[in-house]
Structure formats: structure tokens, C-alpha cells
Amino acid sequence: MRDRNDQNRSGPGFNRRDFLKGSAAAATATAMATQGSEEAAAANLKTNVFAAAAQNVTLNVNGKDHTVKVEPRVTLLHVLRNNLNLTGCKEVDERSADGADTVMIDGKTVLAGSRLAIECEGKKIRTVESLRRGEKVDEVVAGFVKHDAMQCGFCTPGFVVATRAFLDKNPKASLADIQKGLGGNICRCGTYQGITACALEISKGGK
Ligand code: FES
């Protein structure tokens, strides 16, 4: 009659318990070797690594120069929102996937969350806040209101900036041009119809 140990045997002189013991010993040896090689590599590495220090960066935003002290790793979006209190552009995710952080740099649309602040020195940055001066609002802002092109409003500032920049370059855009030109921005509330109606009215239907 076979006992439990016999049932676990996978071959002559070698059973499941032997196999598990051997595996554990191998794993321990591998971990020790890896740790040893990491320590050896660290010992060989003579260079100390420090975080880059904060430095003064001067940004021209909406026509005014602002000097802020930030680390080189800091994004333009972070500076706009947290240093300059320009909270129009929004952070939705770390990859700027939906364009809610759209700003203009030297007339081109740029995703502020994907651009380091230090890269923007010497350039002209425009945020959605530049499209309103007191009671006077840009026709794109007025058009969004007129065509009810917002619901939660989270995507709206980025869409407004993208629409303004697009129409500046394509003042006679057709519906197809507008849909293609604004295709990089996403509205999770689905207000595309109002947004395209606004842009189409300003472009006079491409005529
Ligand atoms: Fe809500 Fe566009 S209005 S995401």
C-alpha cells in the first residue's frame, strides 16, 4: 500500500517535498546574489544624485511677466494653477489625454501638463483667462454660452482655447475642418454639437 509520501513522488529518489526544498534554496540563493550585485553596483557608483534645485523661471503669461521659483521637473500646468492662480486649465490625468489643459504658446495649442515650465521661458503663453477682459469676452466664450456648449464645464476652458487657436488659423473653417481641428480635445459630457455650432457660426460655415 502507498503512503502519502509515495503519492507525492515524481520519480525514483525525488519527491514533491524535495522539489519544494530545492526551489526555496534556489530562490534564496538568487535573492542573495541579486542583493550582492546591487550593493556592488552601488559601491562602484561614485556619483551622488540629488534632486535638481528650484530655480527662477520667468514666464510671460497673458501679456505679463511672472517670475516663479520652481524645480525643473515642474510642469507649466502646475505653475499656472498653483503659482499663478490661473485655474482655467484643468488637470484630468497625467498624460493630458483629453486636452483640458490646453493653452496657447506663441499662438500654437500646447498641453500645459505635458510641458515643463522651464521650457516656456521667453515664449508668449495665453490661457483661457486671456479671453475675458472685464465684461468683454471673446466671441468664442460668448459662442459657447449661446450654443450651450458645456455641461459640467471641466473640458470647457481647454476647448475654448483650442477653438480660439483653431479659428485664428482657420477663420473660414468648414464643419469637417472644425471636427478634425478640434479632434484632440475630449468632452465626456458630449457637448460636441454646441462646440461645433459655435465654431461654425464664427467661421460663417466656411464661406
Ligand atoms: Fe463636461 Fe465637457 S462639459 S466634460
Coordinates of N, CA and C and ligand atoms in Angstrom, one line a residue:
M1 N 0.8 -1.2 0.0 CA 0.0 0.0 0.0 C 0.9 1.3 0.0
R2 N 0.5 2.3 -0.8 CA 1.3 3.5 -0.9 C 1.0 4.5 0.2
D3 N 2.0 5.1 0.9 CA 1.7 6.1 1.9 C 1.7 7.5 1.2
R4 N 1.4 8.6 2.0 CA 1.3 9.9 1.4 C 2.5 10.4 0.7
N5 N 3.7 10.1 1.3 CA 4.9 10.5 0.6 C 5.1 9.8 -0.7
D6 N 4.7 8.5 -0.8 CA 4.8 7.8 -2.0 C 3.9 8.5 -3.1
Q7 N 2.7 9.0 -2.6 CA 1.8 9.6 -3.6 C 2.4 10.9 -4.2
N8 N 3.3 11.5 -3.5 CA 3.9 12.8 -4.0 C 5.1 12.5 -4.8
R9 N 5.5 11.3 -4.9 CA 6.8 11.0 -5.6 C 6.6 11.3 -7.1
S10 N 7.6 12.0 -7.7 CA 7.5 12.2 -9.1 C 8.6 11.3 -9.8
G11 N 9.4 10.6 -9.1 CA 10.3 9.8 -9.8 C 11.2 9.1 -8.7
P12 N 12.0 8.2 -9.1 CA 12.8 7.5 -8.1 C 13.7 8.4 -7.4
G13 N 13.7 8.4 -6.0 CA 14.6 9.2 -5.2 C 14.3 10.7 -5.2
F14 N 13.2 11.1 -5.7 CA 12.9 12.6 -5.7 C 11.4 12.8 -5.5
N15 N 11.0 13.4 -4.5 CA 9.6 13.6 -4.2 C 9.3 15.1 -4.2
R16 N 7.9 15.4 -4.0 CA 7.5 16.8 -4.0 C 8.1 17.6 -2.9
R17 N 8.3 17.0 -1.7 CA 9.0 17.8 -0.7 C 10.4 18.2 -1.0
D18 N 11.1 17.2 -1.6 CA 12.5 17.5 -2.1 C 12.5 18.7 -3.1
F19 N 11.5 18.6 -4.0 CA 11.5 19.6 -5.0 C 11.2 21.0 -4.4
L20 N 10.3 21.1 -3.4 CA 10.0 22.4 -2.8 C 11.1 22.9 -2.0
K21 N 11.8 22.0 -1.3 CA 13.0 22.5 -0.6 C 14.1 23.0 -1.5
G22 N 14.3 22.3 -2.6 CA 15.3 22.8 -3.6 C 14.9 24.1 -4.2
S23 N 13.6 24.3 -4.5 CA 13.2 25.6 -5.1 C 13.4 26.7 -4.1
A24 N 13.1 26.5 -2.8 CA 13.3 27.6 -1.8 C 14.7 27.9 -1.7
A25 N 15.6 26.9 -1.7 CA 17.0 27.2 -1.6 C 17.5 28.0 -2.8
A26 N 17.0 27.6 -4.0 CA 17.5 28.3 -5.2 C 17.0 29.8 -5.2
A27 N 15.8 30.0 -4.7 CA 15.2 31.4 -4.7 C 16.0 32.2 -3.7
T28 N 16.4 31.7 -2.5 CA 17.2 32.4 -1.5 C 18.6 32.7 -2.1
A29 N 19.2 31.8 -2.8 CA 20.5 32.0 -3.4 C 20.4 33.1 -4.4
T30 N 19.4 33.1 -5.3 CA 19.2 34.1 -6.3 C 19.0 35.5 -5.7
A31 N 18.2 35.6 -4.6 CA 18.0 36.9 -3.9 C 19.3 37.4 -3.3
M32 N 20.0 36.5 -2.7 CA 21.3 37.0 -2.1 C 22.3 37.4 -3.2
A33 N 22.3 36.7 -4.3 CA 23.2 37.1 -5.4 C 22.8 38.5 -6.0
T34 N 21.5 38.6 -6.1 CA 21.0 39.9 -6.7 C 21.3 41.1 -5.8
Q35 N 21.0 40.8 -4.5 CA 21.3 41.9 -3.5 C 22.8 42.2 -3.5
G36 N 23.6 41.2 -3.6 CA 25.1 41.4 -3.6 C 25.5 42.2 -4.8
S37 N 24.9 41.9 -6.0 CA 25.3 42.6 -7.2 C 24.8 44.1 -7.1
E38 N 23.6 44.3 -6.5 CA 23.1 45.7 -6.4 C 24.0 46.5 -5.5
E39 N 24.5 45.8 -4.4 CA 25.3 46.5 -3.4 C 26.7 46.8 -4.1
A40 N 27.2 45.9 -4.9 CA 28.4 46.1 -5.6 C 28.3 47.2 -6.6
A41 N 27.2 47.2 -7.3 CA 26.9 48.3 -8.3 C 26.9 49.7 -7.6
A42 N 26.2 49.7 -6.4 CA 26.0 51.0 -5.7 C 27.4 51.4 -5.2
A43 N 28.2 50.5 -4.8 CA 29.5 50.8 -4.3 C 30.4 51.4 -5.4
N44 N 30.2 50.8 -6.6 CA 31.0 51.3 -7.7 C 30.6 52.7 -8.2
L45 N 29.3 53.0 -7.9 CA 28.8 54.3 -8.4 C 29.2 55.4 -7.5
K46 N 30.2 56.2 -8.0 CA 30.8 57.2 -7.1 C 30.0 58.5 -7.1
T47 N 29.1 58.6 -8.1 CA 28.4 59.9 -8.2 C 27.2 60.0 -7.3
N48 N 27.1 61.0 -6.5 CA 25.9 61.2 -5.7 C 24.8 61.9 -6.5
V49 N 23.5 61.4 -6.4 CA 22.5 62.0 -7.2 C 21.6 62.8 -6.3
F50 N 21.4 64.1 -6.6 CA 20.5 65.0 -5.9 C 19.4 65.5 -6.8
A51 N 18.2 65.8 -6.2 CA 17.1 66.4 -6.9 C 17.6 67.8 -7.4
A52 N 17.3 68.1 -8.7 CA 17.7 69.4 -9.2 C 17.0 70.5 -8.4
A53 N 17.8 71.5 -8.1 CA 17.3 72.6 -7.2 C 16.3 73.5 -7.9
A54 N 15.4 74.1 -7.1 CA 14.5 75.1 -7.6 C 15.3 76.3 -8.2
Q55 N 14.7 76.8 -9.3 CA 15.4 78.0 -9.8 C 14.3 79.0 -10.3
N56 N 14.8 80.2 -10.5 CA 13.8 81.2 -11.0 C 13.5 81.0 -12.5
V57 N 12.3 81.1 -12.8 CA 11.8 81.0 -14.2 C 10.9 82.1 -14.4
T58 N 11.1 82.9 -15.5 CA 10.2 84.0 -15.8 C 9.3 83.6 -17.0
L59 N 8.0 83.6 -16.8 CA 7.1 83.2 -17.8 C 6.2 84.4 -18.2
N60 N 6.0 84.6 -19.5 CA 5.1 85.6 -19.9 C 3.8 85.0 -20.1
V61 N 2.8 85.3 -19.3 CA 1.5 84.7 -19.3 C 0.5 85.9 -19.5
N62 N -0.3 85.7 -20.5 CA -1.4 86.7 -20.8 C -0.8 88.1 -20.8
G63 N 0.4 88.3 -21.4 CA 0.9 89.6 -21.6 C 1.7 90.1 -20.4
K64 N 1.8 89.4 -19.3 CA 2.6 89.9 -18.1 C 3.7 88.9 -17.7
D65 N 4.8 89.4 -17.3 CA 5.9 88.5 -16.9 C 5.7 88.1 -15.4
H66 N 5.9 86.9 -15.1 CA 5.8 86.4 -13.8 C 7.1 85.6 -13.5
T67 N 7.8 85.9 -12.4 CA 8.9 85.1 -12.0 C 8.6 84.1 -10.9
V68 N 8.8 82.9 -11.1 CA 8.5 81.9 -10.0 C 9.7 81.0 -9.8
K69 N 9.8 80.5 -8.6 CA 10.9 79.6 -8.3 C 10.4 78.2 -8.2
V70 N 10.8 77.4 -9.2 CA 10.3 76.0 -9.3 C 11.4 75.1 -9.7
E71 N 11.2 73.8 -9.4 CA 12.2 72.8 -9.8 C 12.0 72.5 -11.3
P72 N 13.1 72.1 -11.9 CA 13.0 71.9 -13.4 C 11.9 70.8 -13.8
R73 N 11.6 70.0 -12.9 CA 10.6 68.9 -13.2 C 9.2 69.4 -13.2
V74 N 8.9 70.6 -12.8 CA 7.6 71.1 -12.6 C 6.9 71.5 -14.0
T75 N 5.7 71.1 -14.2 CA 5.1 71.4 -15.5 C 4.5 72.8 -15.5
L76 N 4.3 73.3 -16.7 CA 3.6 74.6 -16.9 C 2.2 74.6 -16.3
L77 N 1.5 73.5 -16.4 CA 0.2 73.4 -15.8 C 0.2 73.6 -14.3
H78 N 1.2 73.0 -13.6 CA 1.3 73.2 -12.2 C 1.6 74.6 -11.8
V79 N 2.5 75.3 -12.6 CA 2.8 76.7 -12.3 C 1.6 77.6 -12.5
L80 N 0.9 77.4 -13.6 CA -0.3 78.2 -13.9 C -1.3 78.1 -12.8
R81 N -1.5 76.9 -12.4 CA -2.6 76.7 -11.4 C -2.2 77.0 -10.0
N82 N -1.0 76.5 -9.6 CA -0.6 76.6 -8.2 C 0.3 77.8 -7.8
N83 N 1.0 78.4 -8.8 CA 1.8 79.6 -8.5 C 1.1 80.8 -9.0
L84 N 0.5 80.8 -10.1 CA -0.1 82.0 -10.7 C -1.6 82.1 -10.5
N85 N -2.2 81.0 -9.9 CA -3.6 81.0 -9.6 C -4.5 81.2 -10.8
L86 N -4.0 80.7 -12.0 CA -4.8 80.7 -13.2 C -5.3 79.3 -13.4
T87 N -6.5 79.1 -12.8 CA -7.0 77.7 -12.7 C -8.0 77.3 -13.8
G88 N -8.0 78.1 -14.9 CA -8.8 77.7 -16.0 C -8.4 76.4 -16.6
C89 N -7.1 76.2 -16.9 CA -6.7 75.0 -17.4 C -6.7 73.9 -16.4
K90 N -7.2 72.7 -16.8 CA -7.5 71.7 -15.8 C -6.6 70.5 -15.9
E91 N -6.3 69.8 -14.8 CA -5.6 68.6 -14.9 C -6.6 67.4 -14.7
V92 N -6.7 66.6 -15.8 CA -7.6 65.5 -15.8 C -6.8 64.2 -15.5
D93 N -5.7 64.1 -16.2 CA -4.8 62.9 -15.9 C -3.4 63.4 -16.2
E94 N -2.4 62.5 -15.9 CA -1.0 62.9 -16.0 C -0.5 62.9 -17.5
R95 N -1.3 62.4 -18.4 CA -0.9 62.4 -19.8 C -1.6 63.4 -20.6
S96 N -2.3 64.3 -20.1 CA -3.0 65.4 -20.8 C -3.8 64.7 -22.0
A97 N -4.5 63.6 -21.7 CA -5.1 62.9 -22.8 C -6.3 63.5 -23.4
D98 N -7.0 64.4 -22.6 CA -8.2 65.0 -23.2 C -8.2 66.4 -23.5
G99 N -7.0 67.1 -23.3 CA -6.9 68.5 -23.7 C -7.5 69.5 -22.8
A100 N -7.9 69.1 -21.6 CA -8.5 70.1 -20.7 C -7.4 71.1 -20.2
D101 N -6.2 70.8 -20.4 CA -5.1 71.7 -20.0 C -4.5 72.5 -21.2
T102 N -5.3 72.6 -22.3 CA -4.8 73.3 -23.5 C -4.6 74.8 -23.2
V103 N -3.4 75.3 -23.6 CA -3.1 76.7 -23.6 C -2.5 77.0 -24.9
M104 N -2.2 78.3 -25.2 CA -1.5 78.7 -26.4 C -0.1 79.1 -26.0
I105 N 0.8 78.6 -26.8 CA 2.2 79.1 -26.7 C 2.6 79.6 -28.0
D106 N 3.0 80.9 -28.1 CA 3.3 81.6 -29.4 C 2.2 81.2 -30.4
G107 N 1.0 81.2 -30.0 CA -0.1 81.1 -31.0 C -0.5 79.6 -31.3
K108 N 0.3 78.7 -30.8 CA 0.0 77.2 -31.0 C -0.6 76.6 -29.8
T109 N -1.5 75.7 -30.0 CA -2.0 75.0 -28.8 C -1.0 74.0 -28.3
V110 N -0.9 74.0 -27.0 CA 0.0 73.1 -26.2 C -0.7 72.6 -25.0
L111 N -0.4 71.4 -24.7 CA -0.9 70.8 -23.4 C 0.0 71.1 -22.3
A112 N -0.5 72.0 -21.4 CA 0.3 72.6 -20.3 C 0.9 71.5 -19.4
G113 N 0.1 70.4 -19.2 CA 0.6 69.3 -18.4 C 1.7 68.5 -18.9
S114 N 1.9 68.7 -20.2 CA 3.0 67.9 -20.9 C 4.2 68.8 -21.2
R115 N 4.3 70.0 -20.7 CA 5.3 70.9 -21.0 C 6.0 71.4 -19.7
L116 N 7.3 71.3 -19.6 CA 7.9 71.8 -18.4 C 7.9 73.3 -18.4
A117 N 7.8 73.9 -17.2 CA 7.7 75.3 -17.1 C 9.0 76.0 -17.6
I118 N 10.2 75.3 -17.3 CA 11.4 76.0 -17.7 C 11.6 76.0 -19.3
E119 N 10.8 75.1 -20.0 CA 10.9 75.2 -21.4 C 10.1 76.4 -22.0
C120 N 9.3 77.0 -21.2 CA 8.4 78.1 -21.7 C 9.0 79.5 -21.5
E121 N 10.2 79.6 -21.0 CA 10.8 80.9 -20.8 C 10.9 81.6 -22.2
G122 N 10.6 82.9 -22.2 CA 10.8 83.6 -23.5 C 9.7 83.4 -24.5
K123 N 8.7 82.6 -24.1 CA 7.6 82.4 -25.0 C 6.3 83.2 -24.5
K124 N 5.4 83.4 -25.4 CA 4.2 84.0 -25.0 C 3.1 83.0 -24.8
I125 N 2.7 82.9 -23.5 CA 1.7 81.9 -23.1 C 0.4 82.6 -22.9
R126 N -0.7 82.0 -23.5 CA -2.0 82.5 -23.3 C -2.9 81.4 -22.7
T127 N -3.6 81.8 -21.7 CA -4.6 80.8 -21.1 C -6.0 81.3 -21.3
V128 N -6.9 80.5 -20.9 CA -8.3 80.9 -21.2 C -8.7 82.2 -20.5
E129 N -8.0 82.5 -19.4 CA -8.3 83.8 -18.7 C -8.0 85.0 -19.6
S130 N -7.2 84.8 -20.6 CA -6.9 86.0 -21.5 C -8.1 86.3 -22.4
L131 N -9.1 85.4 -22.5 CA -10.2 85.7 -23.4 C -11.3 86.4 -22.7
R132 N -11.1 86.9 -21.6 CA -12.0 87.8 -20.9 C -11.3 89.0 -20.3
R133 N -11.8 90.2 -20.7 CA -11.3 91.4 -20.1 C -12.4 92.2 -19.5
G134 N -12.6 92.1 -18.2 CA -13.7 92.7 -17.5 C -15.0 92.1 -18.0
E135 N -15.9 93.0 -18.5 CA -17.2 92.5 -19.1 C -17.0 92.0 -20.5
K136 N -15.9 92.3 -21.1 CA -15.7 92.0 -22.5 C -15.2 90.5 -22.7
V137 N -15.9 89.7 -23.4 CA -15.5 88.3 -23.6 C -15.2 88.1 -25.0
D138 N -14.3 87.2 -25.3 CA -14.0 86.7 -26.7 C -15.3 86.1 -27.3
E139 N -15.4 86.2 -28.6 CA -16.6 85.7 -29.3 C -16.7 84.1 -29.1
V140 N -15.6 83.5 -28.9 CA -15.7 82.0 -28.7 C -16.3 81.7 -27.3
V141 N -16.0 82.5 -26.3 CA -16.6 82.3 -25.0 C -18.1 82.6 -25.1
A142 N -18.4 83.7 -25.8 CA -19.8 84.1 -25.9 C -20.6 83.0 -26.7
G143 N -19.9 82.4 -27.7 CA -20.5 81.4 -28.6 C -20.7 80.1 -27.8
F144 N -19.8 79.8 -26.9 CA -20.1 78.6 -26.0 C -21.3 78.8 -25.2
V145 N -21.5 80.0 -24.7 CA -22.7 80.2 -23.8 C -23.9 80.2 -24.7
K146 N -23.8 80.8 -25.8 CA -25.0 80.9 -26.7 C -25.5 79.5 -27.2
H147 N -24.5 78.7 -27.5 CA -24.8 77.4 -28.0 C -24.9 76.3 -27.0
D148 N -24.9 76.7 -25.7 CA -24.9 75.7 -24.6 C -23.9 74.6 -24.8
A149 N -22.7 75.0 -25.0 CA -21.6 74.1 -25.3 C -20.9 73.5 -24.1
M150 N -21.6 73.5 -22.9 CA -20.9 73.0 -21.7 C -22.0 72.4 -20.8
Q151 N -21.5 71.4 -20.1 CA -22.4 70.8 -19.1 C -21.6 70.9 -17.7
C152 N -20.8 69.9 -17.4 CA -20.0 70.1 -16.2 C -19.0 71.2 -16.3
G153 N -18.6 71.5 -17.5 CA -17.6 72.6 -17.7 C -16.2 72.2 -17.6
F154 N -15.9 71.0 -17.2 CA -14.5 70.7 -16.9 C -13.6 70.8 -18.2
C155 N -14.1 70.3 -19.3 CA -13.3 70.4 -20.5 C -13.3 71.8 -21.2
T156 N -14.3 72.6 -20.7 CA -14.6 73.8 -21.5 C -13.5 74.8 -21.7
P157 N -12.7 75.1 -20.6 CA -11.6 76.1 -20.9 C -10.6 75.6 -21.9
G158 N -10.3 74.3 -21.9 CA -9.4 73.7 -22.9 C -10.0 73.8 -24.3
F159 N -11.3 73.5 -24.4 CA -11.9 73.5 -25.7 C -12.0 75.0 -26.2
V160 N -12.3 75.9 -25.3 CA -12.4 77.3 -25.7 C -11.0 77.8 -26.3
V161 N -10.0 77.4 -25.6 CA -8.6 77.8 -26.1 C -8.3 77.2 -27.4
A162 N -8.6 75.9 -27.5 CA -8.4 75.1 -28.7 C -9.2 75.7 -29.9
T163 N -10.4 76.1 -29.6 CA -11.3 76.7 -30.6 C -10.8 78.0 -31.1
R164 N -10.4 78.9 -30.1 CA -9.8 80.2 -30.4 C -8.6 80.1 -31.3
A165 N -7.7 79.2 -30.9 CA -6.4 79.0 -31.7 C -6.7 78.4 -33.1
F166 N -7.7 77.5 -33.1 CA -8.0 76.9 -34.4 C -8.6 78.0 -35.4
L167 N -9.6 78.8 -34.9 CA -10.2 79.8 -35.7 C -9.2 80.9 -36.1
D168 N -8.3 81.2 -35.2 CA -7.3 82.2 -35.6 C -6.5 81.7 -36.9
K169 N -6.3 80.5 -36.9 CA -5.5 79.9 -38.1 C -6.4 79.6 -39.3
N170 N -7.7 79.2 -38.9 CA -8.6 78.8 -40.0 C -9.9 79.6 -39.9
P171 N -9.9 80.9 -40.2 CA -11.1 81.7 -40.0 C -12.3 81.3 -40.9
K172 N -12.0 80.5 -41.9 CA -13.1 80.1 -42.8 C -13.3 78.6 -42.7
A173 N -13.2 78.0 -41.6 CA -13.2 76.5 -41.5 C -14.6 76.0 -41.7
S174 N -14.7 74.9 -42.4 CA -15.9 74.2 -42.6 C -16.2 73.3 -41.4
L175 N -17.4 72.6 -41.4 CA -17.7 71.7 -40.3 C -16.7 70.6 -40.2
A176 N -16.3 70.0 -41.4 CA -15.3 68.9 -41.4 C -14.0 69.4 -40.9
D177 N -13.6 70.6 -41.2 CA -12.3 71.2 -40.7 C -12.4 71.3 -39.2
I178 N -13.5 71.8 -38.7 CA -13.6 72.1 -37.3 C -13.6 70.7 -36.5
Q179 N -14.3 69.8 -37.0 CA -14.3 68.5 -36.3 C -12.9 67.9 -36.3
K180 N -12.2 68.0 -37.4 CA -10.8 67.5 -37.4 C -9.9 68.3 -36.5
G181 N -10.0 69.6 -36.7 CA -9.1 70.5 -35.9 C -9.3 70.5 -34.4
L182 N -10.5 70.2 -34.0 CA -10.7 70.1 -32.5 C -10.7 68.7 -32.0
G183 N -10.3 67.8 -32.9 CA -10.4 66.3 -32.5 C -9.5 65.9 -31.4
G184 N -8.5 66.7 -31.0 CA -7.6 66.4 -29.9 C -8.2 66.6 -28.5
N185 N -9.3 67.3 -28.5 CA -10.0 67.6 -27.2 C -11.2 66.7 -27.0
I186 N -11.3 66.2 -25.8 CA -12.4 65.3 -25.4 C -13.4 65.9 -24.4
C187 N -14.7 65.8 -24.7 CA -15.7 66.2 -23.8 C -16.5 65.0 -23.3
R188 N -16.3 64.7 -22.0 CA -17.0 63.5 -21.6 C -18.5 63.7 -21.4
C189 N -18.9 65.0 -21.4 CA -20.4 65.3 -21.3 C -21.0 65.3 -22.7
G190 N -20.2 65.2 -23.7 CA -20.7 65.1 -25.1 C -21.3 66.4 -25.6
T191 N -20.7 67.5 -25.4 CA -21.2 68.8 -25.9 C -20.7 69.2 -27.2
Y192 N -20.3 68.2 -28.0 CA -19.6 68.5 -29.3 C -20.5 69.3 -30.2
Q193 N -21.8 69.0 -30.2 CA -22.7 69.7 -31.1 C -22.7 71.2 -30.9
G194 N -22.8 71.6 -29.6 CA -22.7 73.0 -29.3 C -21.4 73.6 -29.6
I195 N -20.3 72.9 -29.4 CA -19.0 73.4 -29.7 C -18.8 73.7 -31.2
T196 N -19.2 72.7 -32.0 CA -19.0 72.8 -33.4 C -20.0 73.9 -33.9
A197 N -21.2 74.0 -33.3 CA -22.1 75.1 -33.8 C -21.5 76.4 -33.5
C198 N -20.9 76.6 -32.4 CA -20.2 77.9 -32.0 C -19.1 78.2 -33.0
A199 N -18.2 77.2 -33.3 CA -17.1 77.4 -34.2 C -17.6 77.7 -35.6
L200 N -18.7 77.0 -36.0 CA -19.2 77.1 -37.3 C -19.8 78.5 -37.5
E201 N -20.5 79.0 -36.5 CA -21.1 80.3 -36.6 C -20.0 81.4 -36.8
I202 N -18.9 81.3 -36.0 CA -17.8 82.2 -36.1 C -17.2 82.2 -37.5
S203 N -17.0 81.0 -38.0 CA -16.3 80.8 -39.3 C -17.3 81.0 -40.5
K204 N -18.5 81.3 -40.1 CA -19.6 81.5 -41.1 C -19.7 80.3 -42.1
G205 N -19.6 79.2 -41.5 CA -19.8 78.0 -42.2 C -18.8 77.7 -43.3
G206 N -17.7 78.4 -43.2 CA -16.6 78.1 -44.1 C -16.7 78.9 -45.4
K207 N -17.7 79.9 -45.4 CA -17.9 80.7 -46.7 C -17.2 82.0 -46.6
Ligands
FES1 FE1 -18.3 68.1 -19.1 FE2 -17.1 68.6 -21.4 S1 -18.7 69.8 -20.4 S2 -16.5 67.2 -19.9

